[in-house]
Coordinates of N, CA, C and O in Angstrom, one line a residue:
M942 N 26.4 89.6 72.5 CA 26.2 89.3 71.3 C 26.2 90.6 70.7 O 25.8 91.6 70.8
E943 N 26.9 90.3 69.6 CA 27.3 91.6 68.5 C 26.6 91.5 67.5 O 26.4 91.0 66.3
I944 N 25.2 92.6 67.5 CA 24.7 92.8 66.3 C 25.0 92.9 64.6 O 24.8 92.1 63.7
S945 N 25.9 93.5 64.9 CA 26.5 93.8 63.4 C 27.3 92.6 63.1 O 27.5 92.5 61.5
E946 N 27.6 91.3 64.0 CA 28.0 90.4 63.1 C 27.0 89.3 62.9 O 27.5 88.1 62.2
F947 N 25.5 89.5 62.8 CA 24.5 88.8 62.2 C 24.4 88.8 60.8 O 24.3 87.7 60.0
S948 N 25.7 89.8 60.3 CA 25.3 89.4 58.5 C 26.8 90.2 58.2 O 27.3 91.1 58.9
K949 N 27.3 89.4 57.1 CA 28.8 90.1 56.7 C 28.3 90.8 55.3 O 28.8 92.0 54.9
T950 N 27.0 90.6 54.9 CA 26.7 91.8 53.7 C 25.6 92.9 53.8 O 26.2 93.9 53.5
Y951 N 24.9 93.1 55.0 CA 24.1 93.7 55.1 C 24.4 94.7 56.9 O 24.9 94.0 57.7
Q952 N 24.0 95.9 56.7 CA 24.1 96.6 58.0 C 23.3 96.1 58.8 O 21.6 96.2 58.3
V953 N 22.9 95.8 60.2 CA 22.4 95.2 61.2 C 22.4 96.0 62.3 O 23.3 96.5 63.0
R954 N 21.2 96.3 62.8 CA 20.9 97.4 64.0 C 19.7 96.8 64.4 O 18.4 96.7 63.8
R955 N 19.3 97.3 65.7 CA 17.6 97.1 66.2 C 16.7 97.9 65.6 O 17.3 99.3 65.2
L956 N 16.1 97.5 65.7 CA 14.7 98.4 65.4 C 14.0 99.0 66.4 O 13.7 98.4 67.5
G957 N 13.7 100.5 66.1 CA 12.7 101.2 67.2 C 11.7 102.0 66.6 O 10.9 101.8 65.7
R958 N 10.9 102.8 67.9 CA 9.6 103.2 67.1 C 10.2 104.4 66.0 O 8.6 104.5 65.2
D959 N 11.3 104.5 65.8 CA 11.0 105.7 64.5 C 11.6 104.4 63.2 O 11.4 105.3 62.4
D960 N 11.7 103.5 63.4 CA 11.5 102.6 62.3 C 10.0 102.1 61.9 O 9.9 101.3 60.7
V961 N 9.0 102.4 62.3 CA 7.9 101.7 62.5 C 7.3 101.9 61.1 O 6.6 101.1 60.2
D962 N 7.6 103.0 60.4 CA 6.9 103.4 59.0 C 7.7 102.4 58.2 O 6.9 101.8 57.0
A963 N 9.5 102.5 58.2 CA 9.5 101.6 57.0 C 9.0 100.2 57.3 O 9.0 99.4 56.2
I964 N 9.2 99.5 58.6 CA 8.9 98.1 59.0 C 7.3 97.9 58.2 O 6.9 96.8 57.7
Y965 N 6.2 98.9 58.7 CA 5.1 98.7 58.0 C 5.3 98.4 56.3 O 4.7 97.6 55.8
E966 N 5.7 99.6 55.7 CA 5.8 99.7 54.5 C 6.8 98.4 54.0 O 5.8 97.4 52.9
L967 N 7.4 97.6 54.7 CA 7.7 96.4 54.1 C 6.8 95.1 54.1 O 7.0 94.6 53.4
C968 N 6.2 94.9 55.7 CA 5.5 94.0 55.4 C 4.0 94.4 54.8 O 3.5 93.1 54.6
R969 N 4.0 95.7 54.8 CA 2.1 95.3 54.0 C 2.5 95.0 52.8 O 1.5 94.8 51.9
E970 N 3.4 95.0 51.8 CA 3.8 94.7 50.6 C 4.0 92.8 50.6 O 3.8 92.4 49.6
N971 N 4.3 92.3 51.4 CA 4.4 90.9 51.7 C 3.0 90.5 51.5 O 2.6 89.7 52.9
R972 N 2.0 90.6 50.7 CA 0.8 90.0 51.0 C 0.2 88.2 51.1 O -0.7 88.0 51.6
I973 N 1.5 87.8 50.4 CA 1.2 86.4 50.7 C 1.0 85.4 51.8 O 0.6 84.9 52.5
F974 N 2.4 86.5 53.0 CA 2.3 85.9 54.0 C 1.3 86.3 54.9 O 0.7 85.6 55.5
Y975 N 0.5 87.5 54.7 CA -0.7 87.5 55.5 C -1.9 87.1 55.1 O -2.9 87.0 55.6
R976 N -2.0 86.6 54.1 CA -2.9 85.6 53.5 C -3.4 84.5 54.3 O -4.2 84.1 54.8
Y977 N -1.9 84.1 54.9 CA -2.2 82.9 56.0 C -1.8 83.1 57.4 O -2.0 82.2 58.0
H978 N -1.4 84.4 57.9 CA -0.9 85.1 58.9 C -1.9 86.4 59.3 O -1.4 87.6 59.0
E979 N -3.4 86.0 59.6 CA -4.1 87.3 60.2 C -3.6 87.5 61.7 O -3.4 86.9 62.1
P980 N -4.0 89.0 61.7 CA -4.5 89.8 61.1 C -3.3 90.4 60.2 O -2.4 90.6 60.4
F981 N -4.2 91.5 59.2 CA -2.7 92.2 58.4 C -2.3 93.0 59.1 O -2.6 93.4 60.3
V982 N -1.1 93.1 59.1 CA -0.1 93.9 60.0 C -0.6 95.6 59.7 O -1.4 96.3 58.8
T983 N -0.5 96.3 61.2 CA -0.8 97.9 61.7 C 0.4 98.0 62.2 O 1.3 97.7 62.6
K984 N 0.3 99.5 62.1 CA 1.8 100.1 62.9 C 1.2 99.8 64.3 O 2.7 99.6 65.1
E985 N 0.4 99.8 65.2 CA 0.5 99.1 66.2 C 0.7 97.7 66.6 O 1.5 97.3 67.7
S986 N 0.5 96.8 65.5 CA 0.9 95.4 65.6 C 2.7 95.4 65.4 O 3.0 94.5 66.2
I987 N 3.3 96.0 65.2 CA 4.3 96.3 65.0 C 5.1 96.6 66.3 O 6.1 95.8 66.7
L988 N 4.4 98.0 66.7 CA 4.8 97.9 68.3 C 4.7 97.1 69.2 O 5.6 96.8 70.2
D989 N 3.5 96.3 69.2 CA 3.5 95.3 70.2 C 4.5 94.1 70.1 O 4.8 93.6 70.9
D990 N 4.8 93.9 68.8 CA 5.8 92.8 68.5 C 7.0 93.2 68.9 O 7.9 92.1 69.2
M991 N 7.3 94.8 68.7 CA 8.8 94.8 69.3 C 8.7 94.3 71.0 O 10.1 94.3 71.1
E992 N 7.7 94.6 71.3 CA 7.9 94.1 73.0 C 7.3 92.9 73.6 O 8.0 93.0 74.7
A993 N 6.8 92.1 72.2 CA 6.7 90.9 73.2 C 7.7 89.8 73.1 O 8.5 90.0 72.6
L994 N 7.4 89.1 74.2 CA 8.4 88.2 74.8 C 7.5 86.9 75.0 O 6.3 87.1 75.7
P995 N 8.2 85.9 75.1 CA 7.7 84.2 75.5 C 7.9 84.4 77.1 O 9.2 85.1 77.4
P996 N 7.4 83.5 77.4 CA 7.2 83.5 79.0 C 8.9 82.7 79.6 O 9.7 82.1 78.6
G997 N 9.0 84.0 80.6 CA 10.5 83.5 81.2 C 11.7 84.4 80.0 O 12.9 83.7 80.9
K998 N 11.3 85.3 79.3 CA 12.8 85.7 78.6 C 12.1 87.3 79.1 O 11.3 87.8 79.4
S999 N 13.4 87.6 78.8 CA 13.7 89.4 79.0 C 14.0 90.2 78.1 O 14.3 89.4 76.9
R1000 N 14.0 91.3 78.0 CA 14.4 92.4 77.1 C 16.0 91.9 76.3 O 15.9 92.5 75.2
E1001 N 16.6 91.5 77.2 CA 18.1 91.5 76.8 C 18.4 90.1 76.0 O 19.4 89.9 75.1
D1002 N 17.3 89.0 76.0 CA 17.3 88.1 75.0 C 16.6 88.3 73.6 O 16.7 87.5 72.4
K1003 N 16.1 89.4 73.8 CA 15.3 89.9 72.3 C 16.0 90.7 71.2 O 16.6 91.7 71.9
Y1004 N 16.2 90.5 69.9 CA 16.9 91.4 69.0 C 15.7 91.6 67.6 O 15.5 90.3 67.1
Y1005 N 14.9 92.7 67.8 CA 14.5 92.9 66.7 C 15.1 93.8 65.9 O 15.3 95.0 66.4
V1006 N 15.6 93.1 65.1 CA 16.6 94.1 64.2 C 16.0 94.1 62.3 O 15.4 93.4 62.1
G1007 N 16.4 94.9 61.9 CA 16.4 95.2 60.6 C 17.9 95.1 59.8 O 19.2 95.2 60.8
F1008 N 17.9 94.6 58.4 CA 18.9 94.1 57.6 C 19.0 95.3 56.7 O 18.2 95.2 55.9
F1009 N 19.7 96.1 56.3 CA 19.9 97.6 55.6 C 21.0 97.3 54.4 O 22.3 96.8 54.9
D1010 N 20.4 97.5 53.6 CA 21.0 97.7 51.9 C 21.4 99.2 51.8 O 20.6 99.7 51.5
G1011 N 22.6 99.5 52.1 CA 22.7 101.1 52.3 C 21.7 102.0 53.2 O 21.8 101.3 54.2
G1012 N 20.7 102.5 52.7 CA 19.6 102.8 53.2 C 18.6 102.3 53.2 O 17.5 102.8 54.3
S1013 N 18.2 101.5 52.5 CA 17.0 100.4 52.5 C 16.8 99.6 53.4 O 17.7 98.4 53.7
L1014 N 16.0 99.5 53.9 CA 15.6 98.4 54.8 C 15.3 96.9 53.9 O 14.3 96.6 53.3
A1015 N 16.0 96.0 53.8 CA 16.0 95.0 53.1 C 15.1 93.7 53.7 O 14.7 93.1 52.9
A1016 N 15.3 93.6 55.2 CA 14.8 92.4 55.8 C 14.5 93.0 57.2 O 15.4 93.7 58.0
I1017 N 13.5 92.1 57.9 CA 13.5 92.6 59.6 C 13.5 91.2 60.1 O 13.3 90.1 59.4
M1018 N 13.9 90.9 61.1 CA 13.7 89.4 62.4 C 13.9 90.2 63.6 O 14.0 90.8 64.1
D1019 N 13.3 89.0 64.2 CA 12.6 89.3 65.2 C 13.5 87.8 66.0 O 12.7 86.7 65.4
L1020 N 14.5 87.8 66.9 CA 15.0 87.1 67.4 C 15.2 86.9 69.0 O 15.2 87.9 69.5
I1021 N 14.8 85.3 69.3 CA 14.5 85.4 70.9 C 16.1 84.5 71.1 O 15.6 83.3 70.7
L1022 N 17.0 84.8 72.2 CA 18.2 83.7 72.2 C 17.4 83.0 73.6 O 16.9 83.6 74.2
G1023 N 17.8 81.9 73.6 CA 18.0 81.0 74.7 C 16.4 80.8 75.0 O 15.7 80.3 76.0
Y1024 N 15.4 80.6 73.5 CA 14.1 79.9 73.6 C 13.7 78.7 73.0 O 14.2 78.8 71.6
P1025 N 13.3 77.9 73.2 CA 12.5 77.5 74.6 C 13.3 76.7 75.6 O 13.4 76.7 76.5
E1026 N 14.7 76.7 74.9 CA 15.6 76.0 75.6 C 17.2 77.3 75.5 O 17.3 77.5 74.4
K1027 N 18.0 76.8 76.2 CA 19.3 77.9 76.2 C 19.9 77.7 75.0 O 20.6 78.5 74.6
S1028 N 20.1 76.3 74.6 CA 21.1 76.3 73.3 C 20.4 76.6 71.9 O 20.7 76.2 71.0
I1029 N 18.8 77.0 72.1 CA 18.1 77.4 70.9 C 18.0 78.7 70.5 O 17.6 79.6 71.8
A1030 N 17.6 79.1 69.2 CA 17.5 80.6 69.1 C 16.5 80.5 68.1 O 16.3 79.6 67.5
F1031 N 15.5 81.3 68.4 CA 14.1 81.1 68.2 C 14.1 82.5 67.2 O 13.9 83.5 67.7
I1032 N 13.3 82.3 65.8 CA 13.1 83.1 64.6 C 11.5 83.4 65.1 O 10.6 82.6 64.6
G1033 N 10.9 84.6 65.7 CA 9.7 84.3 65.9 C 9.1 85.6 65.0 O 7.8 85.3 64.4
L1034 N 10.0 86.1 63.8 CA 9.5 87.0 62.4 C 10.8 86.8 61.6 O 11.7 87.4 62.1
F1035 N 10.5 86.5 60.4 CA 11.5 86.9 59.5 C 10.9 87.2 57.8 O 10.0 86.6 57.5
M1036 N 11.6 88.6 57.6 CA 10.4 89.0 56.0 C 11.6 89.8 55.7 O 12.0 90.5 56.1
T1037 N 11.8 89.7 54.0 CA 12.1 90.4 53.1 C 11.6 91.2 52.3 O 10.4 91.2 52.4
D1038 N 11.8 92.5 52.0 CA 11.2 93.4 51.3 C 10.8 92.9 50.2 O 11.8 91.7 49.7
V1039 N 9.6 92.7 49.3 CA 9.5 92.1 48.1 C 10.3 92.4 47.4 O 10.7 91.3 46.2
R1040 N 10.9 93.6 46.8 CA 11.9 93.7 46.0 C 13.2 92.7 46.0 O 14.0 92.8 45.5
Y1041 N 13.4 92.4 47.4 CA 14.7 91.5 47.7 C 14.7 90.3 47.5 O 15.3 89.4 47.7
Q1042 N 13.3 89.7 47.2 CA 12.8 88.5 47.6 C 13.1 87.6 46.2 O 13.7 88.3 45.0
H1043 N 13.6 86.5 46.3 CA 13.6 85.6 44.9 C 15.3 86.2 44.2 O 15.7 85.7 43.0
R1044 N 16.1 86.5 45.3 CA 17.4 86.7 44.6 C 18.4 86.2 45.7 O 19.8 86.8 45.6
G1045 N 17.8 85.0 46.7 CA 18.8 84.8 47.4 C 19.3 85.5 48.5 O 20.0 85.2 49.6
V1046 N 18.4 86.9 48.8 CA 19.0 87.5 50.1 C 18.8 86.7 51.2 O 19.4 87.0 52.2
G1047 N 17.0 86.6 51.4 CA 16.6 85.7 52.8 C 17.7 84.9 53.2 O 18.0 84.6 53.9
S1048 N 18.5 83.6 52.0 CA 18.9 82.5 52.4 C 20.3 83.1 52.9 O 20.7 83.0 53.7
Q1049 N 20.9 84.2 51.9 CA 22.1 84.3 52.6 C 22.4 85.3 54.0 O 23.0 85.0 54.8
I1050 N 20.9 86.0 54.5 CA 20.9 86.3 56.1 C 20.9 85.1 56.7 O 21.2 85.3 57.9
V1051 N 19.7 84.3 56.6 CA 19.7 83.0 57.2 C 21.0 82.5 57.5 O 21.6 82.0 58.5
S1052 N 21.8 82.4 56.6 CA 23.2 81.2 56.6 C 24.1 82.0 57.2 O 24.9 81.5 58.1
G1053 N 24.2 83.5 56.9 CA 25.0 84.2 58.0 C 24.8 84.4 59.5 O 25.8 84.3 60.2
L1054 N 23.6 84.4 59.6 CA 23.2 84.5 61.1 C 23.3 83.1 62.0 O 24.1 83.1 63.0
A1055 N 23.0 81.8 60.9 CA 23.4 80.4 61.9 C 24.9 80.6 61.7 O 25.4 80.0 63.0
A1056 N 26.0 80.9 61.0 CA 27.0 80.5 61.4 C 27.7 81.5 62.3 O 28.3 81.1 62.9
Y1057 N 26.7 82.8 62.8 CA 27.5 83.6 64.0 C 27.0 82.9 64.8 O 27.5 82.8 66.0
L1058 N 25.5 82.4 64.8 CA 25.0 82.0 66.3 C 25.8 80.7 66.4 O 25.8 80.4 67.7
S1059 N 26.3 79.9 65.6 CA 26.9 78.8 65.9 C 28.3 79.4 66.8 O 28.5 78.2 67.5
S1060 N 28.8 80.2 66.0 CA 30.3 80.6 66.8 C 30.0 81.1 67.9 O 30.7 81.2 68.9
C1061 N 28.9 81.2 68.8 CA 28.3 82.0 69.8 C 28.0 80.8 70.9 O 27.6 81.0 72.1
G1062 N 28.1 79.5 70.3 CA 27.8 78.2 70.8 C 26.0 77.9 70.8 O 25.7 76.9 71.4
C1063 N 25.2 78.7 70.3 CA 23.8 78.2 69.6 C 24.3 76.8 69.1 O 25.1 76.6 68.3
E1064 N 23.2 76.0 69.2 CA 23.3 74.6 68.5 C 22.3 74.8 67.8 O 22.4 73.4 66.7
K1065 N 21.0 75.5 67.9 CA 19.8 75.3 67.0 C 19.5 76.6 66.7 O 19.3 77.4 67.9
I1066 N 18.6 76.9 65.4 CA 17.5 77.8 65.2 C 15.9 76.8 65.1 O 16.0 76.1 64.2
R1067 N 15.3 77.5 65.7 CA 13.8 77.2 66.0 C 12.8 78.1 65.2 O 12.9 79.5 65.5
L1068 N 11.9 77.8 64.7 CA 11.1 78.6 64.0 C 9.3 78.0 63.9 O 9.4 77.1 63.9
G1069 N 8.4 78.8 63.6 CA 7.2 78.6 63.4 C 6.4 78.8 61.9 O 7.3 80.1 61.8
V1070 N 6.1 78.2 61.4 CA 5.3 78.5 60.0 C 4.1 78.6 60.0 O 3.8 77.2 60.3
D1071 N 3.4 79.4 59.7 CA 2.3 79.2 59.4 C 1.6 77.8 58.2 O 2.4 77.8 57.3
K1072 N 0.4 77.2 59.0 CA -0.1 76.0 58.0 C -0.4 76.7 56.8 O -1.2 77.3 56.9
G1073 N -0.1 76.1 56.0 CA -0.6 76.0 54.5 C 0.0 77.1 53.8 O -0.2 77.4 52.7
N1074 N 0.9 77.7 54.3 CA 1.9 78.5 53.4 C 3.0 78.2 52.6 O 3.9 78.1 53.3
P1075 N 2.5 77.8 51.4 CA 3.7 76.9 51.0 C 5.2 78.2 50.6 O 6.2 77.6 50.4
Q1076 N 5.0 79.3 50.3 CA 6.1 80.0 50.0 C 7.2 80.0 51.4 O 8.1 79.7 51.4
S1077 N 6.4 80.4 52.6 CA 7.3 80.1 53.8 C 8.2 78.5 54.1 O 9.0 79.0 54.1
H1078 N 7.1 77.7 53.7 CA 7.6 76.4 54.2 C 8.9 76.0 53.2 O 9.8 75.6 53.7
A1079 N 8.4 76.5 51.9 CA 9.9 76.0 50.7 C 11.1 76.5 51.3 O 12.0 76.3 50.9
F1080 N 10.7 78.0 51.4 CA 11.9 79.2 51.5 C 13.0 78.4 53.3 O 14.1 77.9 53.1
W1081 N 11.9 78.1 53.9 CA 12.9 77.6 55.4 C 13.1 76.2 55.3 O 14.2 75.8 55.6
T1082 N 12.6 75.4 54.0 CA 12.9 73.8 53.9 C 14.1 74.2 53.1 O 15.4 73.0 53.4
K1083 N 14.7 75.0 51.8 CA 15.8 75.4 51.3 C 16.3 75.6 52.0 O 18.1 75.5 51.5
N1084 N 16.6 76.2 53.3 CA 17.8 76.8 54.0 C 18.1 75.5 55.4 O 18.3 76.1 56.2
R1085 N 17.6 74.5 54.9 CA 17.8 73.4 56.0 C 17.5 73.3 57.5 O 17.7 72.7 58.3
F1086 N 15.9 73.8 57.2 CA 15.1 73.3 58.3 C 14.1 72.4 57.9 O 13.8 72.2 57.4
Q1087 N 14.1 71.7 58.9 CA 13.2 70.4 58.8 C 12.2 70.6 59.9 O 12.1 71.2 61.0
T1088 N 11.0 70.2 59.5 CA 9.8 69.6 60.5 C 9.8 69.0 61.6 O 10.4 67.5 61.5
I1089 N 9.6 69.3 63.1 CA 10.0 68.7 63.7 C 8.5 68.7 64.7 O 8.6 67.9 66.1
G1090 N 7.4 68.9 64.6 CA 6.2 68.9 65.2 C 5.0 70.2 64.6 O 5.1 70.6 64.0
E1091 N 3.9 69.7 65.1 CA 3.0 70.6 64.3 C 2.0 70.6 65.2 O 1.5 69.9 66.2
A1092 N 1.5 72.1 65.8 CA 0.5 72.4 66.6 C -0.2 73.5 65.6 O -0.8 73.4 65.0
R1093 N -0.2 74.8 66.6 CA -1.2 75.9 66.0 C -0.1 76.5 64.6 O -0.6 76.7 63.6
Y1094 N 1.1 76.0 64.7 CA 2.1 76.1 63.6 C 2.9 75.0 63.0 O 2.9 74.0 64.1
I1095 N 3.4 74.9 62.0 CA 4.4 73.6 61.8 C 5.9 74.4 62.3 O 6.4 75.6 62.1
V1096 N 6.2 73.5 63.7 CA 7.6 73.9 63.9 C 8.5 73.1 63.3 O 8.5 72.2 62.8
M1097 N 9.5 73.9 62.9 CA 10.9 73.9 62.4 C 12.1 74.2 63.1 O 12.1 75.2 63.8
E1098 N 12.9 73.3 62.5 CA 14.2 73.4 63.3 C 15.5 73.3 62.6 O 15.4 72.2 61.3
R1099 N 16.5 74.0 62.8 CA 17.7 73.7 61.8 C 19.2 73.4 62.7 O 19.3 74.3 63.6
E1100 N 19.4 72.3 62.6 CA 21.0 72.3 63.6 C 22.1 73.2 63.5 O 22.0 73.2 61.4
I1101 N 23.2 74.0 63.7 CA 23.9 74.7 63.2 C 25.3 74.6 64.1 O 25.7 73.7 64.9

């Protein structure tokens, strides 16, 4: 998996401990997200998310990445390959900086990622949306994701 190919527009790289302050600033401004997804972000929760893995997955399957516009962190994504099935990529978190929202940036990133994952043999992208969050649900629906189930979250999926 070549991370730089996740986007043709933005520079993409893995995020680490040195990026926690920038990630925190991006997340804390997204107050609508945290209205539906508690608790509110902390630097400790970011570090935990960087390490979190679903059952049966290893660090090699996880891509906690940033999309950079020059030196600015425009978006973050937590992507797990081969989860919950081999042909599926799971987005655990995707968030754009509020300054980049409502400009098509998020959709452009998702579209580019879908194209790249498809070229690598991935067949679907899956994610969970917080119940009651109209902004997130509208964004993912606009990006061709369909509801396939509901439990703790609304489970959405896109064939690629």
